[in-house]
Amino acid sequence: MTNKRICIYFHVSSSVFTPPPSTSTLFSIDPISMASSLGDNFNLLSPQQQELVKMLLDNGQEHLFRDWPAPGVDDDHKNAFFDQLTRLDSSYPGGLEAYITNAKRLLADSKAGRNPFDGFTPSVPTGETLAFGDENYIKFEEAGVLEARKAAFVLVAGGLGERLGYSGIKLALPAETTTRTCFVQNYIESILALQEASSQGESQTQIPLVIMTSDDTHGRTLELLESNSYFGMQPTQVTLLKQEKVACLEDNDARLALEPQNKYKIQTKPHGHGDVHALLYSSGILKVWYEAGLKWVLFFQDTNGLLFKAIPSALGVSAAKQYHVNSLAVPRKAKEAIGGITRLTHSDGRSMVINVEYNQLDPLLRASGYPDGDVNCETGYSPFPGNINQLILELGHYIEELSKTGGAIQEFVNPKYKDASKTSFKSSTRLECMMQDYPKTLPPSARVGFTVMETWLAYAPVKNNAEDAAKVPKGNPYHSATSGEMAIYRANSIILRKAGVQVADPVVQVFNGQEVEVWPRITWKPKWGLTFNRIKSKVSGNCSISLRSTLAIKGPNIFIENLSVDGALIIDAVDDAEVWLDKFINILFFYFLSFILTVCS
């Protein structure tokens, strides 16, 4: 039995490392100020802690140490408090001082109602729009498969499934219930299929996978991987990077918020998935990849069961266009609740291609000479593609930019005020950042584009529980587990149709209060149907699948010819087996409604 291990990196940013203070630095601390705030507790502090306290006092945080009892009382709690302060200081680029400074600026802007896009004029950016199955699509898809051997994948998965009514991690949820393949299994098997297909007869290059976790999900993610033997991936291919939280803020002066029932603990909340850039930079893994000859980093999120159907062609676009940043996108209806990819040009000449949230895009357009705001064009969609938060970055350029910023991403703050005076909050707030805002730091020379895929092929996120999804206005996407599963069957049915299979038309039914299209329940492993060309090569003759049928294909070398399915068929074959299904199976189906074919070596 081989030993299995996993590499775990923790976020300690090199940009915020503070060396031990010199004697001259320590003498600069005002002992009177320290004594008035800490009393005799001053003597409990190490020199590094003294420096941290001095910084906090200089930045208006005296309340943190108010009413501390004398030494000998609660000393363990005081030490734990400083341990927490040290973690918060080390896990933010620039430390707590930078966090407080940024918070004061952003809170002042929020109170004043300043528009972050002042001075910018929006316009439609340049990108690539693909139609599934045509010659152009196939060209990019095949090129992307070859590029995959020079790629690394980053799964941004920091959350639990509580919003979905599920107590576990979202990665463990089944993407569909026919085979009960969970999301992380689907992702890993897709990467392994790319790994094998990209080798082209050469020795396989292992494609690395990073998963960003949190305090809530780290242990459970590791347990899920280990208990399932990493779903076929080598443990050394997988790296978990744990995201730290940031301090909460209690008022417009950016005073750090203490827990209501514990004066020795600061309230913390997630900083947002934009932290992934700082984590990758501080871990050193990007340089390891670069030195190993990798060229691309692909970022994706935790519950989109269709994503890997779109990745090969999008990667092919990145290679052909030599994009530094390529955002995967889908057609977007005007005013739809999804961000739009937009070119913003400032009056001073600056320009960037960036996601603009839907609630900001319409007023921005109206204020920039577009009286109707965000409206559909002749295609029936907005000219601004819908951002789905899946990014492909060119590794060398990415490292070059992160070396300037330490991975820090432009932040925002969204306090909930008690009233129109904006003087106090309903509850504490914090700074946040988003992964897709990375291009905001790039120079105008950066090549930033997008690849638009049809929604049925690329985008079916699972974000809403059944009750909330049922309240979504008719015609808008539900983004629930129900709609996400049905979208997988729909995509597979449409793909087989385009490959020449007669697939029955869907019917509309209501499940969990949601009106959805119901297609035959068709699934396959990524090794069987990684690309459209591969699927077409495995389907021939006069094949048909009825509406009531279920078809699950588990094996890379399964060929279907003149096959009619009207029932349930599961083909489970080992990798080395070659299986041909033809009229023989049709005869069996005449007698048996449900049939399972297992082929072993």
Coordinates of C-alpha atoms in Angstrom, one line a residue, residues 185-467:
Q185 CA -15.7 14.0 -7.7
N186 CA -17.0 15.4 -11.0
Y187 CA -14.3 18.1 -11.0
I188 CA -11.5 15.7 -10.2
E189 CA -12.6 13.2 -12.8
S190 CA -12.8 16.0 -15.4
I191 CA -9.3 17.1 -14.6
L192 CA -8.0 13.5 -14.8
A193 CA -9.8 13.1 -18.2
L194 CA -8.0 16.3 -19.4
Q195 CA -4.8 15.0 -18.0
E196 CA -5.0 11.7 -20.0
A197 CA -6.3 13.3 -23.2
S198 CA -3.6 16.0 -23.2
S199 CA -0.8 13.5 -23.0
Q200 CA -1.2 12.5 -26.7
G201 CA 0.7 9.3 -26.2
E202 CA 3.5 11.0 -24.1
S203 CA 4.0 10.3 -20.5
Q204 CA 1.2 11.9 -18.5
T205 CA 1.9 15.2 -16.7
Q206 CA 0.0 15.4 -13.4
I207 CA -2.3 18.4 -13.4
P208 CA -2.3 20.1 -10.0
L209 CA -5.4 21.1 -8.1
V210 CA -5.6 23.6 -5.3
I211 CA -8.7 23.8 -3.1
M212 CA -9.3 27.0 -1.0
T213 CA -10.9 26.1 2.2
S214 CA -12.0 27.9 5.4
D215 CA -12.0 27.1 9.1
D216 CA -15.5 25.6 8.6
T217 CA -14.6 23.4 5.6
H218 CA -10.9 22.5 5.8
G219 CA -11.2 19.4 7.9
R220 CA -14.3 18.1 6.2
T221 CA -12.8 18.7 2.8
L222 CA -9.7 16.7 3.7
E223 CA -11.9 13.9 5.2
L224 CA -14.0 13.7 2.0
L225 CA -10.9 13.4 -0.2
E226 CA -9.1 10.9 2.0
S227 CA -12.1 8.6 2.6
N228 CA -12.6 8.4 -1.2
S229 CA -9.0 8.0 -2.2
Y230 CA -9.0 11.4 -3.7
F231 CA -11.5 10.1 -6.3
G232 CA -8.6 8.7 -8.4
M233 CA -6.2 11.6 -8.2
Q234 CA -2.8 11.3 -6.6
P235 CA -2.8 12.9 -3.1
T236 CA 0.3 14.8 -4.0
Q237 CA -1.6 16.6 -6.8
V238 CA -4.0 18.2 -4.3
T239 CA -3.1 21.2 -2.1
L240 CA -5.5 22.7 0.4
L241 CA -5.0 26.4 1.2
K242 CA -7.0 27.6 4.2
Q243 CA -8.4 31.1 4.1
E244 CA -8.3 33.2 7.3
K245 CA -11.1 35.6 8.3
V246 CA -10.8 39.3 8.8
A247 CA -11.7 41.5 11.7
C248 CA -15.2 43.1 11.9
L249 CA -15.7 46.8 12.2
E250 CA -18.2 48.4 14.6
D251 CA -18.4 52.0 13.4
N252 CA -17.4 54.5 10.7
D253 CA -14.1 55.1 12.6
A254 CA -13.1 51.5 11.7
R255 CA -12.9 50.4 15.4
L256 CA -12.4 46.7 15.5
A257 CA -15.5 44.9 16.9
L258 CA -15.3 42.7 20.0
E259 CA -17.6 39.7 20.6
P260 CA -20.6 40.9 22.7
Q261 CA -20.0 38.2 25.3
N262 CA -16.2 38.1 25.2
K263 CA -14.0 41.2 25.5
Y264 CA -11.0 39.1 24.7
K265 CA -12.1 38.1 21.2
I266 CA -12.5 40.1 18.1
Q267 CA -15.5 39.4 15.8
T268 CA -14.4 37.9 12.5
K269 CA -16.1 37.2 9.1
P270 CA -15.0 35.9 5.8
H271 CA -13.1 38.3 3.6
G272 CA -14.4 36.9 0.3
H273 CA -13.0 34.6 -2.4
G274 CA -10.6 37.3 -3.6
D275 CA -8.3 36.0 -0.9
V276 CA -7.4 33.2 -3.2
H277 CA -4.8 35.4 -5.0
A278 CA -3.0 36.3 -1.8
L279 CA -3.1 32.7 -0.6
L280 CA -1.5 31.4 -3.9
Y281 CA 1.1 34.1 -3.8
S282 CA 2.1 33.7 -0.2
S283 CA 2.2 29.9 -0.4
G284 CA 4.9 30.0 -3.1
I285 CA 3.0 27.4 -5.2
L286 CA 2.8 29.7 -8.2
K287 CA 6.6 29.8 -8.6
V288 CA 6.7 26.0 -8.3
W289 CA 4.2 25.7 -11.1
Y290 CA 6.1 28.2 -13.3
E291 CA 9.4 26.4 -12.8
A292 CA 7.7 23.2 -13.7
G293 CA 6.7 24.7 -17.1
L294 CA 3.0 25.4 -16.4
K295 CA 1.4 28.3 -18.3
W296 CA -2.3 28.6 -17.2
V297 CA -4.2 28.9 -13.9
L298 CA -7.9 28.1 -14.1
F299 CA -10.2 29.3 -11.3
F300 CA -13.6 27.8 -10.7
Q301 CA -16.3 27.7 -8.0
D302 CA -17.9 24.9 -6.1
T303 CA -21.3 24.1 -7.4
N304 CA -21.5 24.5 -11.2
G305 CA -22.0 21.0 -12.6
L306 CA -21.7 22.1 -16.3
L307 CA -18.4 24.0 -16.0
F308 CA -16.0 21.4 -17.4
K309 CA -18.0 21.1 -20.6
A310 CA -16.9 24.7 -21.4
I311 CA -13.3 24.7 -20.0
P312 CA -11.5 23.0 -22.9
S313 CA -12.7 25.4 -25.6
A314 CA -12.2 28.5 -23.3
L315 CA -8.6 27.3 -22.6
G316 CA -8.1 27.0 -26.4
V317 CA -9.3 30.6 -26.8
S318 CA -6.8 31.8 -24.1
A319 CA -4.0 30.1 -26.0
A320 CA -5.0 31.4 -29.4
K321 CA -5.7 35.0 -28.3
Q322 CA -2.8 35.0 -25.8
Y323 CA -5.0 36.4 -23.1
H324 CA -3.5 37.3 -19.8
V325 CA -7.1 37.1 -18.4
N326 CA -10.0 35.2 -19.9
S327 CA -13.4 35.4 -18.1
L328 CA -15.9 32.7 -19.0
A329 CA -19.3 34.2 -19.7
V330 CA -22.8 33.4 -20.8
P331 CA -25.3 35.5 -22.7
R332 CA -27.1 37.9 -20.3
K333 CA -30.5 39.4 -20.4
A334 CA -30.6 43.2 -19.7
K335 CA -30.9 43.9 -16.0
E336 CA -30.6 40.2 -15.2
A337 CA -29.1 39.6 -11.7
I338 CA -25.7 38.7 -12.9
G339 CA -22.7 40.9 -13.3
G340 CA -21.8 42.2 -16.8
I341 CA -18.3 42.1 -18.3
T342 CA -17.5 45.7 -19.3
R343 CA -14.7 47.9 -20.6
L344 CA -14.3 50.9 -18.4
T345 CA -12.3 53.9 -19.7
H346 CA -11.4 56.7 -17.3
S347 CA -11.2 60.4 -18.2
D348 CA -7.5 60.3 -17.4
G349 CA -7.0 57.6 -20.0
R350 CA -7.0 54.5 -17.8
S351 CA -8.8 51.5 -19.1
M352 CA -9.8 48.1 -17.8
V353 CA -12.1 45.1 -18.7
I354 CA -13.9 44.1 -15.5
N355 CA -17.0 42.6 -14.0
V356 CA -19.6 45.3 -13.1
E357 CA -22.4 44.1 -10.8
Y358 CA -25.8 44.2 -12.3
N359 CA -27.1 46.8 -9.8
Q360 CA -24.2 49.1 -10.7
L361 CA -24.2 48.6 -14.5
D362 CA -27.6 50.1 -15.4
P363 CA -27.1 53.4 -13.4
L364 CA -23.5 53.6 -14.7
L365 CA -24.8 53.4 -18.3
R366 CA -27.5 56.0 -17.7
A367 CA -25.0 58.4 -16.3
S368 CA -22.6 57.9 -19.3
G369 CA -24.9 58.9 -22.2
Y370 CA -27.0 55.7 -22.5
P371 CA -30.5 57.1 -21.6
D372 CA -32.1 53.6 -21.6
G373 CA -29.4 52.0 -19.5
D374 CA -28.8 48.3 -19.7
V375 CA -31.0 47.1 -22.6
N376 CA -31.0 44.1 -24.9
C377 CA -29.5 44.5 -28.4
E378 CA -30.6 42.9 -31.7
T379 CA -29.5 39.5 -30.4
G380 CA -32.1 39.6 -27.7
Y381 CA -29.4 39.8 -25.0
S382 CA -27.5 42.6 -23.4
P383 CA -24.2 43.5 -25.2
F384 CA -22.5 43.1 -21.9
P385 CA -21.9 39.3 -21.3
G386 CA -22.8 37.7 -18.0
N387 CA -19.9 36.9 -15.7
I388 CA -19.9 33.4 -14.2
N389 CA -16.8 33.8 -12.0
Q390 CA -14.6 31.3 -13.9
L391 CA -11.2 32.8 -14.8
I392 CA -8.2 31.6 -16.9
L393 CA -5.0 33.5 -16.1
E394 CA -1.6 33.3 -17.9
L395 CA 0.7 32.2 -15.1
G396 CA 3.8 34.3 -15.9
H397 CA 1.9 37.6 -16.1
Y398 CA -0.1 36.6 -13.0
I399 CA 3.1 36.1 -11.0
E400 CA 4.5 39.4 -12.2
E401 CA 1.5 41.3 -11.1
L402 CA 1.1 39.6 -7.7
S403 CA 4.8 40.4 -7.0
K404 CA 3.7 44.0 -7.0
T405 CA 0.6 43.7 -4.9
G406 CA 1.2 40.6 -2.7
G407 CA -2.1 39.3 -4.0
A408 CA -4.1 42.1 -2.5
I409 CA -7.4 42.7 -4.3
Q410 CA -9.3 46.0 -4.4
E411 CA -11.9 45.8 -1.6
F412 CA -15.3 47.1 -0.8
V413 CA -17.4 47.5 2.3
N414 CA -21.2 47.2 2.6
P415 CA -22.4 48.4 6.0
K416 CA -26.0 48.1 6.9
Y417 CA -26.8 51.5 8.5
K418 CA -29.5 52.0 11.2
D419 CA -30.9 55.1 9.5
A420 CA -30.3 57.7 6.8
S421 CA -27.7 59.6 8.9
K422 CA -25.3 56.7 8.3
T423 CA -23.7 57.2 11.7
S424 CA -24.2 53.7 13.1
F425 CA -24.5 50.1 11.9
K426 CA -27.2 47.6 12.5
S427 CA -24.5 45.1 13.0
S428 CA -20.7 44.9 12.5
T429 CA -19.4 44.9 9.0
R430 CA -16.0 44.1 7.4
L431 CA -14.0 44.6 4.2
E432 CA -14.6 42.1 1.4
C433 CA -12.9 41.3 -1.9
M434 CA -13.9 39.3 -5.0
M435 CA -11.8 37.0 -7.1
Q436 CA -13.0 38.5 -10.4
D437 CA -11.8 41.9 -9.4
Y438 CA -8.2 40.9 -10.1
P439 CA -8.1 42.8 -13.4
K440 CA -8.6 46.1 -11.6
T441 CA -4.9 46.2 -10.7
L442 CA -3.6 45.4 -14.2
P443 CA -2.0 47.9 -16.5
P444 CA -3.7 49.0 -19.7
S445 CA -1.3 46.8 -21.7
A446 CA -2.7 43.6 -20.2
R447 CA -4.7 41.5 -22.6
V448 CA -8.0 40.9 -20.9
G449 CA -10.9 39.3 -22.8
F450 CA -13.8 36.9 -22.4
T451 CA -15.3 33.7 -23.9
V452 CA -19.1 33.5 -24.2
M453 CA -20.6 30.1 -24.1
E454 CA -24.3 29.1 -24.4
T455 CA -25.9 29.0 -20.9
W456 CA -27.2 25.5 -21.3
L457 CA -23.6 24.3 -21.8
A458 CA -21.7 26.3 -19.2
Y459 CA -23.7 27.7 -16.3
A460 CA -26.1 26.0 -13.8
P461 CA -24.9 27.0 -10.3
V462 CA -26.5 25.6 -7.2
K463 CA -26.9 28.6 -4.8
N464 CA -30.5 28.7 -3.5
N465 CA -32.5 26.3 -1.4
A466 CA -35.8 24.9 -2.7
E467 CA -38.0 27.3 -0.7

